[in-house]
XYZ file of C-alpha atoms in Angstrom:
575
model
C 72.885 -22.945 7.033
C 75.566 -25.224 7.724
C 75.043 -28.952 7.095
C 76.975 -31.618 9.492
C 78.542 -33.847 7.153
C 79.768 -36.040 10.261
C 75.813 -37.259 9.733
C 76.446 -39.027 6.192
C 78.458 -42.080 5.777
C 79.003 -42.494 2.021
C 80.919 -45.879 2.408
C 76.914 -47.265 2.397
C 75.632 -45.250 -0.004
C 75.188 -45.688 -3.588
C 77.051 -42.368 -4.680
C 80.109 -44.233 -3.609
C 80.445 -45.619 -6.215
C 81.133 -42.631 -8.248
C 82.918 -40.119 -5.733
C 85.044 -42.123 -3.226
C 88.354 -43.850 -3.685
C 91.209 -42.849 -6.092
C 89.687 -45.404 -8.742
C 86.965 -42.738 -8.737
C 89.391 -39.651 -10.024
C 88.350 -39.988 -13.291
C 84.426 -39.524 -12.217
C 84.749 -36.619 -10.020
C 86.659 -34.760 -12.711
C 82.974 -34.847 -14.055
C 81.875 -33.232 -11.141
C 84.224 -30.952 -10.590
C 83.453 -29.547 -14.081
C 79.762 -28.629 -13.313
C 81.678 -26.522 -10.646
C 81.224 -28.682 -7.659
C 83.549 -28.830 -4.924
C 85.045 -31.049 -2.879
C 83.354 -30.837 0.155
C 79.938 -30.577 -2.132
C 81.312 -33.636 -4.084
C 81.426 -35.912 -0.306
C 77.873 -35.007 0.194
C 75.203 -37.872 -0.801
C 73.767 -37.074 -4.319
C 69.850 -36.194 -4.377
C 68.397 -36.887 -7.621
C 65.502 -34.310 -7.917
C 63.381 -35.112 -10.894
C 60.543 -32.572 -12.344
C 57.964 -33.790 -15.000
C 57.638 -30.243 -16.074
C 57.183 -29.392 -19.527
C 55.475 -27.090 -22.078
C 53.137 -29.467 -23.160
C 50.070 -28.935 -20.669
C 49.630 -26.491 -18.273
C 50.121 -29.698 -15.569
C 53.797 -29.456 -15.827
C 54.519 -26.071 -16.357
C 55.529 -24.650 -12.852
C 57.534 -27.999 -11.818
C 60.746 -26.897 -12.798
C 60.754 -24.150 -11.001
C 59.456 -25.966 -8.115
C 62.164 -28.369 -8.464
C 64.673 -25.301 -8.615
C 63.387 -24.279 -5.132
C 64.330 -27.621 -3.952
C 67.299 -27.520 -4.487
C 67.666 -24.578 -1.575
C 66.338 -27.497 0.772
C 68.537 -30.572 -0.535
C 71.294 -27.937 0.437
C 70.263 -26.914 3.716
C 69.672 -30.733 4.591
C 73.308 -31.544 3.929
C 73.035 -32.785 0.406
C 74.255 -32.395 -3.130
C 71.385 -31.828 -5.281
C 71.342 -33.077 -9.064
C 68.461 -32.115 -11.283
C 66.719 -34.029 -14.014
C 63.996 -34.594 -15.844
C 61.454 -36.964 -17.292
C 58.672 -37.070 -20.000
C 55.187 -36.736 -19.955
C 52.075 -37.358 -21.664
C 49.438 -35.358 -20.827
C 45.687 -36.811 -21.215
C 43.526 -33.506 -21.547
C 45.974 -33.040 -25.070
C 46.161 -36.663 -25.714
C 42.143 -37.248 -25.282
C 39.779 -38.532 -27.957
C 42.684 -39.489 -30.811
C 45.837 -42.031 -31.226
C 47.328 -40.022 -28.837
C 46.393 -41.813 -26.211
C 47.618 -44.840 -26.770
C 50.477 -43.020 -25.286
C 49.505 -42.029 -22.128
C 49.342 -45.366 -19.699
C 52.605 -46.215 -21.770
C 54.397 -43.355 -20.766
C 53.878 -44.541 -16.825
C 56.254 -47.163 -17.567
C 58.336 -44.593 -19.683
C 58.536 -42.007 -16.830
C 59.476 -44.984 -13.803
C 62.072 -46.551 -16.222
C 63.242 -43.580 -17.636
C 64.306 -42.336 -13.785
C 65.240 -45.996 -12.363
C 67.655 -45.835 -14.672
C 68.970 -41.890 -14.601
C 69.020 -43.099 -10.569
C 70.940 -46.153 -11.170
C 73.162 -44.563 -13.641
C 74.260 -42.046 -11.666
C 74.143 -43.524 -8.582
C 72.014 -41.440 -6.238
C 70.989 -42.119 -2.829
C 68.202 -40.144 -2.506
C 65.337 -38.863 -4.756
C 62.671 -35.856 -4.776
C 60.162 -35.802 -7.519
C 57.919 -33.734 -8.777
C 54.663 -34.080 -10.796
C 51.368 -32.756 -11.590
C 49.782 -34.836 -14.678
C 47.927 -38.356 -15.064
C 50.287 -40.578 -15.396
C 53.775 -38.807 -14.219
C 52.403 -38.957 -10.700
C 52.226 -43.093 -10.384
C 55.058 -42.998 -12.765
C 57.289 -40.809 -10.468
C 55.928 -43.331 -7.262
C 56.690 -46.297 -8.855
C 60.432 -45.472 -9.688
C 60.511 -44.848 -6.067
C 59.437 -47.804 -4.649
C 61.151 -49.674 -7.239
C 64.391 -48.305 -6.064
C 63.933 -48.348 -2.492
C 66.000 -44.674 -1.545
C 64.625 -42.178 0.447
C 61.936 -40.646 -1.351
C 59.781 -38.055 -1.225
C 56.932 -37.032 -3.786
C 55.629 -33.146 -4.365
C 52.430 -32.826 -6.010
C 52.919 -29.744 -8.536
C 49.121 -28.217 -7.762
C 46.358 -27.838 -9.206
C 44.588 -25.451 -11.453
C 42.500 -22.874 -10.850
C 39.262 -22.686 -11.902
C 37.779 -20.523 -14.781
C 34.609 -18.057 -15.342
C 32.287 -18.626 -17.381
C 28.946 -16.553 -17.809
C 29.288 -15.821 -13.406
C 30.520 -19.577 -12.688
C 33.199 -21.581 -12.759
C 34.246 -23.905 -14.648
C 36.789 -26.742 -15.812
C 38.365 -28.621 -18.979
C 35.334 -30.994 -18.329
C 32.984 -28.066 -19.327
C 34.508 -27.889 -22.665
C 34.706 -31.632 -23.470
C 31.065 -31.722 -22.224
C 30.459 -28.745 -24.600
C 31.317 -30.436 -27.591
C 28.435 -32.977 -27.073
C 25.773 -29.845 -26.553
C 27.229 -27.908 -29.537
C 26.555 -31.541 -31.491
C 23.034 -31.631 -30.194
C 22.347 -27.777 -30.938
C 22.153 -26.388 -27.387
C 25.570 -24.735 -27.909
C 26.188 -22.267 -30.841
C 29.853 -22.411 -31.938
C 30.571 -18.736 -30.821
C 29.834 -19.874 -26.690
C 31.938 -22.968 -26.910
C 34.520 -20.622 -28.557
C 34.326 -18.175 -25.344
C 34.527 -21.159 -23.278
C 37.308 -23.185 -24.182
C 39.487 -20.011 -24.109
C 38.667 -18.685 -20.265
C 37.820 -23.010 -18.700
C 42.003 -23.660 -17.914
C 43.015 -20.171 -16.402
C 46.634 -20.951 -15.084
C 49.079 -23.648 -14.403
C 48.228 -26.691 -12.446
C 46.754 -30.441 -12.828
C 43.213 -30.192 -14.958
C 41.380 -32.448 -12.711
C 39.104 -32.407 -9.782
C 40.406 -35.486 -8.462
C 43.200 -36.058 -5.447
C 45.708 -38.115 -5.515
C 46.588 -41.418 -3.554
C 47.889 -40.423 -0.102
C 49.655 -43.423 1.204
C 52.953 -41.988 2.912
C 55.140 -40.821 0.265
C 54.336 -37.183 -0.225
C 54.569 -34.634 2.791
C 52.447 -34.325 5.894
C 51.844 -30.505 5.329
C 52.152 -31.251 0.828
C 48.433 -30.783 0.615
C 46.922 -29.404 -3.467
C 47.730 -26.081 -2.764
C 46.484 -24.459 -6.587
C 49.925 -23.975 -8.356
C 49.103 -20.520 -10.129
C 52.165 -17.973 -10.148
C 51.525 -14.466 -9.569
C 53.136 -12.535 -12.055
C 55.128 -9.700 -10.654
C 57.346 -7.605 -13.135
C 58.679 -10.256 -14.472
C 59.266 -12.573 -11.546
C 57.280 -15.244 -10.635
C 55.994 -15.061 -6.676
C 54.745 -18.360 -5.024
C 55.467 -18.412 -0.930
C 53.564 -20.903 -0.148
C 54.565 -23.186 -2.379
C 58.099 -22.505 -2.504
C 58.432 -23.009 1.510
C 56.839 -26.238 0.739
C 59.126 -27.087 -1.369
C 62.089 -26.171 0.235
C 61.029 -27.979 3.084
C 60.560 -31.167 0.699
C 64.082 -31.195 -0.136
C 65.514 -31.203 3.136
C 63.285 -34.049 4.487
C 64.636 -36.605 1.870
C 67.924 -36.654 4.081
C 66.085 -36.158 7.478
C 64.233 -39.347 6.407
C 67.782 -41.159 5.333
C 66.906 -44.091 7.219
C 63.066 -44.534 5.944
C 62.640 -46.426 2.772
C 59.849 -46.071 0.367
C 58.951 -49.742 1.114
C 59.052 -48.779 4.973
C 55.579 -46.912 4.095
C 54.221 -48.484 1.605
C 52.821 -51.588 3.261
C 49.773 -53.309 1.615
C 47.764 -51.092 5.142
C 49.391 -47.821 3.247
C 47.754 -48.308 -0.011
C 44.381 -49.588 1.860
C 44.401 -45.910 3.019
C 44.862 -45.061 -0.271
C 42.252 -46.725 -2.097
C 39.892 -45.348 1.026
C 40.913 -41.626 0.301
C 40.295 -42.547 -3.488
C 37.045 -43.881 -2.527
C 35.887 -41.206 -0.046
C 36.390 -38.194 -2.053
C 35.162 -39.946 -5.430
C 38.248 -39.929 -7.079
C 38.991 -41.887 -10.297
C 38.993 -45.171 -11.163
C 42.193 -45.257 -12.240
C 43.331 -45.468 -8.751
C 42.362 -49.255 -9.686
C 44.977 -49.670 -12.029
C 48.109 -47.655 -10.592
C 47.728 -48.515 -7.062
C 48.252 -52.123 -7.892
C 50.756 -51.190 -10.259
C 52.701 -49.332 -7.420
C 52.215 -52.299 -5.093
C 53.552 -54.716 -7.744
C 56.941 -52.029 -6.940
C 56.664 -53.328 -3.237
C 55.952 -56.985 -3.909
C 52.511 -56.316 -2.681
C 49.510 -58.995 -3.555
C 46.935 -55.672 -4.562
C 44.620 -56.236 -7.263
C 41.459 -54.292 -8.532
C 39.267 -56.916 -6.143
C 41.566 -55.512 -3.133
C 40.618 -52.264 -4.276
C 37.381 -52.396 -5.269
C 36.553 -54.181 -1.703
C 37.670 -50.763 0.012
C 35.689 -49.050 -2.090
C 32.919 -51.217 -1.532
C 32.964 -50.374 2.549
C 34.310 -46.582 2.665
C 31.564 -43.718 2.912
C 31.969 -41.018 0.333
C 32.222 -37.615 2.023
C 34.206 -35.466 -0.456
C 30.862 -33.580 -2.942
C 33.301 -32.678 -5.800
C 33.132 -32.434 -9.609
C 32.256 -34.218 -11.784
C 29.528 -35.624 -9.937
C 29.500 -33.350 -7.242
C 29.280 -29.535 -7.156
C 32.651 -28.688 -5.665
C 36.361 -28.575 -7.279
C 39.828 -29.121 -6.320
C 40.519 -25.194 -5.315
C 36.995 -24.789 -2.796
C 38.489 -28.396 -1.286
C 41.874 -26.902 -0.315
C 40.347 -23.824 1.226
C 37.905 -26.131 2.719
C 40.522 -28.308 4.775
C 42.293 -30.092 1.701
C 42.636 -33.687 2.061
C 44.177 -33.834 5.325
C 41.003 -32.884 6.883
C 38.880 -35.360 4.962
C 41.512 -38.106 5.958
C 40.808 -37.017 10.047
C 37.106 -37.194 9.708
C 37.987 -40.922 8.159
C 40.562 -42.028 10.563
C 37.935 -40.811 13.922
C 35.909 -43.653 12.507
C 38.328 -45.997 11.902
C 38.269 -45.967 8.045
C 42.038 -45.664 7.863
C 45.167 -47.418 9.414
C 46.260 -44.826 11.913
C 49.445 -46.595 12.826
C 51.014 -46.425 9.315
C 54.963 -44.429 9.202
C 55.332 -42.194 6.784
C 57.898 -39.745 5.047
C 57.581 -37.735 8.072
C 58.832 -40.170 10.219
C 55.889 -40.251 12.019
C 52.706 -42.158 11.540
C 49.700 -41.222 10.186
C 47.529 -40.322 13.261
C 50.502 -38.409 14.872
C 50.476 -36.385 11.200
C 46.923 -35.975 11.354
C 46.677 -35.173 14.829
C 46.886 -30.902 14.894
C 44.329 -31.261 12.144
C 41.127 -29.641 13.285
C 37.576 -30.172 11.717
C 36.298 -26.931 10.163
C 32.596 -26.640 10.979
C 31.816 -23.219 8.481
C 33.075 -25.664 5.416
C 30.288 -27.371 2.939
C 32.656 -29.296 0.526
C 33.682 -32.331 3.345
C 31.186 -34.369 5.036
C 32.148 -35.900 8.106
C 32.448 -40.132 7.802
C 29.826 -40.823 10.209
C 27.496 -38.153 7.767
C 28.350 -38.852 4.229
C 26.886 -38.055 0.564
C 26.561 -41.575 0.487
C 27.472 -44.801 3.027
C 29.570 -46.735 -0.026
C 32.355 -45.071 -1.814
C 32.238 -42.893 -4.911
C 33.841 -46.258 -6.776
C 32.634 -49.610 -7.505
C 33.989 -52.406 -8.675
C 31.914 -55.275 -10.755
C 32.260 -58.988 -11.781
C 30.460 -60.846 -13.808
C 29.546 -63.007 -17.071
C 30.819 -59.947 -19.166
C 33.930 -59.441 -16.675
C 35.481 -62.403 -15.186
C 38.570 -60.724 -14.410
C 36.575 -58.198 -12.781
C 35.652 -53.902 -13.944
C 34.995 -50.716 -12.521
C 32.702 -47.617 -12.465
C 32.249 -44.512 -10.617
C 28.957 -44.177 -9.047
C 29.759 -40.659 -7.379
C 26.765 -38.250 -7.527
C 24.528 -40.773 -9.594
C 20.748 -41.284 -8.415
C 20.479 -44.876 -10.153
C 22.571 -47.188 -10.410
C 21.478 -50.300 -12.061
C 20.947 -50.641 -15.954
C 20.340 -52.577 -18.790
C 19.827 -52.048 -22.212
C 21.225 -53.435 -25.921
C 24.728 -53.705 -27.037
C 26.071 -51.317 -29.376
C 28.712 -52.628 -29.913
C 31.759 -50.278 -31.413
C 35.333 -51.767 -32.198
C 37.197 -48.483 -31.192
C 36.754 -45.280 -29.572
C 36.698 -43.166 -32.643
C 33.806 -45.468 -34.019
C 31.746 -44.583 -30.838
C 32.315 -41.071 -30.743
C 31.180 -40.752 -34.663
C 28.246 -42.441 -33.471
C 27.419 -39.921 -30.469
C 28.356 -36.899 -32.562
C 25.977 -38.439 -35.160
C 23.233 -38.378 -32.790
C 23.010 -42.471 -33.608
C 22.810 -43.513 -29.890
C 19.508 -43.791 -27.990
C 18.197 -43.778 -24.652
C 18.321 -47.909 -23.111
C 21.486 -48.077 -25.370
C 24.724 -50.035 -23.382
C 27.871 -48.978 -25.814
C 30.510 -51.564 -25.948
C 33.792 -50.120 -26.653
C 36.848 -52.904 -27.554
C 40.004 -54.027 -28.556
C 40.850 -50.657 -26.208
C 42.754 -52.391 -23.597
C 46.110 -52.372 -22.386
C 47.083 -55.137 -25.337
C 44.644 -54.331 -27.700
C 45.051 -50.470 -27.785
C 47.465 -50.923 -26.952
C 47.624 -48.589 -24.209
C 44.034 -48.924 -22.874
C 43.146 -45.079 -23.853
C 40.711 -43.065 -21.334
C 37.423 -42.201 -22.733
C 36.546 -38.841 -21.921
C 35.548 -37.507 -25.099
C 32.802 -39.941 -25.740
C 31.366 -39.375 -22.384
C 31.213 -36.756 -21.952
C 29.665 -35.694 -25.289
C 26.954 -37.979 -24.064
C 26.513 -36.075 -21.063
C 26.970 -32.888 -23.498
C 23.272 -34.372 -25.107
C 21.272 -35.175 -22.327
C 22.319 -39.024 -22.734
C 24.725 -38.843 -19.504
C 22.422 -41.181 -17.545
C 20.311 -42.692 -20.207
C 22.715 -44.820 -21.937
C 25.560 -47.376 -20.490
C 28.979 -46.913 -21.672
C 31.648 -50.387 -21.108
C 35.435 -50.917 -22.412
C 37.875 -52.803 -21.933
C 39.770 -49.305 -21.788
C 39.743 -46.782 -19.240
C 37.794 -43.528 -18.379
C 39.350 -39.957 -16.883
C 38.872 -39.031 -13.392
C 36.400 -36.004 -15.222
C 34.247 -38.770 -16.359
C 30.509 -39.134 -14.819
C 27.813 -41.361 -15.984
C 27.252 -44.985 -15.942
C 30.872 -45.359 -17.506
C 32.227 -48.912 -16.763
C 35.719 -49.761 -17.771
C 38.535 -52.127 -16.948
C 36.682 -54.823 -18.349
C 38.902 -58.208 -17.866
C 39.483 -59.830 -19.678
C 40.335 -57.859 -22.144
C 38.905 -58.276 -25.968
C 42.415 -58.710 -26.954
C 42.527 -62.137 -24.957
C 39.464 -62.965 -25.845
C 37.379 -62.073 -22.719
C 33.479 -62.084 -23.271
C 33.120 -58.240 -24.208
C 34.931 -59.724 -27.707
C 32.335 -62.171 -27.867
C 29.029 -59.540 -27.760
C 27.167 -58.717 -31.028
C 24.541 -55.531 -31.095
C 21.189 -56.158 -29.840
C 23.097 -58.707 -27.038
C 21.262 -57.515 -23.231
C 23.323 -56.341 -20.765
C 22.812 -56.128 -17.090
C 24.227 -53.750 -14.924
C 24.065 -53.969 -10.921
C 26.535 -51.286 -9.651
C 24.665 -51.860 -6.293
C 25.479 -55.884 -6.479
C 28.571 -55.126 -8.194
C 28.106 -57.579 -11.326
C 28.260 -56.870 -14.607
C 26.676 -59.774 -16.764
C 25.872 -60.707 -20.451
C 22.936 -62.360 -20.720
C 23.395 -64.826 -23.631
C 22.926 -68.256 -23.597
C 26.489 -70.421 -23.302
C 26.062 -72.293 -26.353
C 25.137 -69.214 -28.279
C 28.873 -67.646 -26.559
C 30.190 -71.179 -27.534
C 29.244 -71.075 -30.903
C 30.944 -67.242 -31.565
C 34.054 -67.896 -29.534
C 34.920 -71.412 -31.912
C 34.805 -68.540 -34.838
C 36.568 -65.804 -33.016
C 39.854 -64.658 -34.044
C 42.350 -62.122 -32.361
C 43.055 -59.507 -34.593
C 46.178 -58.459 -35.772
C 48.232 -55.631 -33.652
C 47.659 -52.150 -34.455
C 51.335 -51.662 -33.644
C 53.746 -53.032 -35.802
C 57.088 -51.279 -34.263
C 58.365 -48.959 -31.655
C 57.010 -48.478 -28.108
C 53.685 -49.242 -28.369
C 54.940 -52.710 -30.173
C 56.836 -53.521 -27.219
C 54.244 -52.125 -24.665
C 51.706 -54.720 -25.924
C 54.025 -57.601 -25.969
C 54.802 -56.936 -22.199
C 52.244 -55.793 -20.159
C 49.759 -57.714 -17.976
C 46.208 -57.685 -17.377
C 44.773 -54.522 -15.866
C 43.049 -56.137 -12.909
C 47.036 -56.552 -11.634
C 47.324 -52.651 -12.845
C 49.047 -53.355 -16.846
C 51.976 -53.404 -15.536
C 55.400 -54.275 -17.397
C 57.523 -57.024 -15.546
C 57.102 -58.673 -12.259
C 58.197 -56.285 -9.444
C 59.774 -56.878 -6.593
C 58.160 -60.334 -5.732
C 60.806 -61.279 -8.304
C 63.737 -59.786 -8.304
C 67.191 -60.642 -6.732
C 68.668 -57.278 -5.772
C 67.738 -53.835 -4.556
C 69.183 -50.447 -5.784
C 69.205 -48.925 -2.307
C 71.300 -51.971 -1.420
C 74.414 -52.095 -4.344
């Protein structure tokens, strides 16, 4: 296919300012010795960024996704130029130091491309990711630079067998806790970690935010290869992502910040809400509309939450996974059955160029389908999410209430100053039924790097304890999580927020149907322990996590690292 090159005026566009004019010789030389052309070299430059990797099994078919995309750059008239950035990926990281790393590397990954994008001066970006935190990461970059954008979602995995059912990563974490308690003899949790992750793709159940900036047609198609002599096979995916490279030019003239209004990432939370997603969709969507200089905290959020019916019965509280949703009608059909009863904003553009009811609008309802309930006929009238306030959380918290029966509790602090200390505990077979674990000094300063807490809960579950005992941090839980799990908790210990103030025995009250979350101690008591309260020292004394915890901000406003765009005096889009 021939491109029209009349179409692109480079005199506008941020590649001029390494390819046109003589002053520029020296620069194209560059170009010419990666065996460009001219013709190629007058062509706008499309950054296409992959997260892939060998670390996880999340990363390791994006680049050759990002390889196919090139075909479509191409095609569109463009001049595609690969690169890549890091990741940290949680299922690895989980239950050690490592994951101090993980919400750290989200500001890694959008820096690390803001400034391969400025550096080189592209005017248009494709990304692609399929792991916790490269996904935000990769979003943020691209609303923080403001060029036409358009994010691929690398797939997910495919589920495993396991004794004639299937099963997840969450299975073996959850084993771990039921080999502790002696329902699980070493040699079946053996069996079962090496048949739960089959094949490439993201680990989770969980979909992502859908707020405009990935592809109408982009829905979580499962991103196994097929192995054929040698040569990996994957149609569907690779005319997806051909077509993803050509529509970063056919959208030249729609900005990242064209889409995401604050109504886009009200969708978002809603699609978070309404197929029980994770509560991290707390902290990174107002982390990506801090990018747009977009008022969005964890109250916004937890406020959609509060009024969007949850239709979407998938693990872990539900009986469903990722794979049984896409051959259900994938997300696109659980987003019509939300926007024919006006739970979503209809009327917002996205990277199609069109808005979101003309995308949705050839989407029919599939009535032989058991995995998406329709809005007016949900699992449950209230989102899968809640968020809570209270004596205990000022600055507000958040749990997932998907697939649980009960949700209020109280019970006596245990009160643990890091994750490892709890876990011990739980392994020990030291927590009891009525007991409310308080996990701290996990938070996005105190961590630092507010680490998710999937080990610990879900050896709980692994015991029987799942819905007996209350777990709350000032850290974070994984979108595999289920129980009464509350985290978030701002102020953080760090700061001094209450949760640094509780001693064992202390009662806490739990309301998830309310939404508070209180300590009930008397204030003079609190008075008396806060007057002898001290912060304690960092538990980074150089490097990235020293730096992480001397920058970022509060997680209610999504820990993020500077102030976005409601402060800054230039554009990239614009130089």
């Amino acid at each position: 296919m021939t491109a029209d090159m009349s179409r692109f005026d480079k005199s506008r566009l941020p590649s001029r300012h390494v390819s046109v004019g003589p002053e520029r010789a020296p620069h194209r030389s560059y170009y010419y010795a990666m065996g460009l052309s001219e013709a190629e070299i007058a062509r706008p430059f499309v950054g296409v960024v992959s997260a892939g990797n060998d670390s996880a099994p999340c990363n390791t078919a994006l680049d050759h996704q990002a390889d196919v995309c090139r075909d479509g750059v191409i095609a569109g008239g463009g001049m595609p130029r690969r690169f890549n950035t890091i990741t940290v990926t949680d299922g690895i990281a989980m239950g050690h130091q490592g994951m101090k790393a993980s919400l750290v590397s989200r500001e890694v990954i959008a820096d690390s491309i803001e400034l391969s994008v400025r550096g080189h001066c592209y005017d248009a970006l494709v990304g692609f990711a399929g792991c916790d935190k490269s996904l935000p990461g990769m979003m943020m970059a691209m609303l923080r630079l403001n060029v036409p954008s358009v994010f691929v979602y690398g797939g997910s995995i495919l589920p495993g067998r396991f004794e004639d059912q299937d099963v997840t990563v969450v299975d073996v974490f959850e084993g771990v806790g039921q080999h502790a308690a002696g329902h699980c003899p070493l040699e079946r949790l053996t069996a079962l970690e090496k048949v739960a992750c089959p094949g490439h793709g993201l680990r989770r159940s969980v979909h992502r935010q859908h707020h405009g900036l990935r592809r109408r047609s982009d829905r979580p198609v499962p991103a196994e290869f097929e192995h054929d002599a040698g040569t990996l096979r994957q149609p569907r995916r690779h005319r997806a992502r051909r077509r993803a490279g050509g529509d970063v030019l056919l959208a030249q003239n729609i900005r990242p910040r064209d889409i995401c209004t604050r109504k886009a990432f009200e969708n978002a939370a809603t699609v978070v809400a309404a197929t029980g997603g994770s509560t991290n969709a707390a902290l990174h969507l107002p982390a990506m509309a801090s990018e747009c200089g977009i008022a969005f905290d964890l109250f916004d959020v937890a406020e959609i939450f509060k009024r969007t019916p949850y239709i979407a019965d998938l693990k872990p509280g539900g009986r469903y996974i990722a794979k049984d949703m896409y051959e259900a009608g994938g997300a696109m059909m659980a987003m019509k059955t939300l926007l024919e009863h006006g739970f979503l904003h209809g009327d917002c553009l996205t990277v199609t160029g069109r808005t979101l009811a003309e995308n949705l609008a050839e989407v029919t309802w599939n009535p032989d389908q058991v995995v998406i309930r329709p809005a007016d006929a949900p699992l449950a009238p209230t989102g899968g999410v809640v968020g809570l306030r209270g004596s205990l959380a000022p600055d507000g918290a958040i749990v997932k209430v998907a697939g649980m029966k009960v949700l209020t509790f109280e019970g006596k602090a245990r009160v643990f100053e890091c994750e490892e200390d709890a876990f011990a505990a739980v392994q020990a077979r030291r927590i009891l039924p009525g007991d409310v674990i308080i996990i701290r000094y996990e938070g996005p300063r105190g961590g630092p790097g507010m680490r998710e807490m999937l080990s610990t809960t879900a050896a709980l579950y692994g015991q029987g304890l799942g819905d007996r005992v209350a777990l709350i941090t000032d850290g974070r839980f994984s979108g595999a999580t289920r129980g009464f799990c509350i985290g978030h908790v701002g102020p953080e210990a760090q700061d001094g927020g209450p949760i640094a103030l509780v001693e064992d025995g202390d009662r806490i009250v739990i309301d998830a149907v309310a939404g508070t979350l209180n300590l009930d101690v008397p204030d003079a008591i609190l008075a008396e322990r806060r007057s002898r309260w001290r912060a304690p020292a960092s538990k980074s004394g150089s490097g990235a996590l020293w730096r992480y915890a001397r920058t970022v901000g509060p997680a209610r406003s999504g820990a993020v690292t500077h102030p976005g765009a409601a402060e800054e005096t230039g554009v990239y889009a614009d130089i």
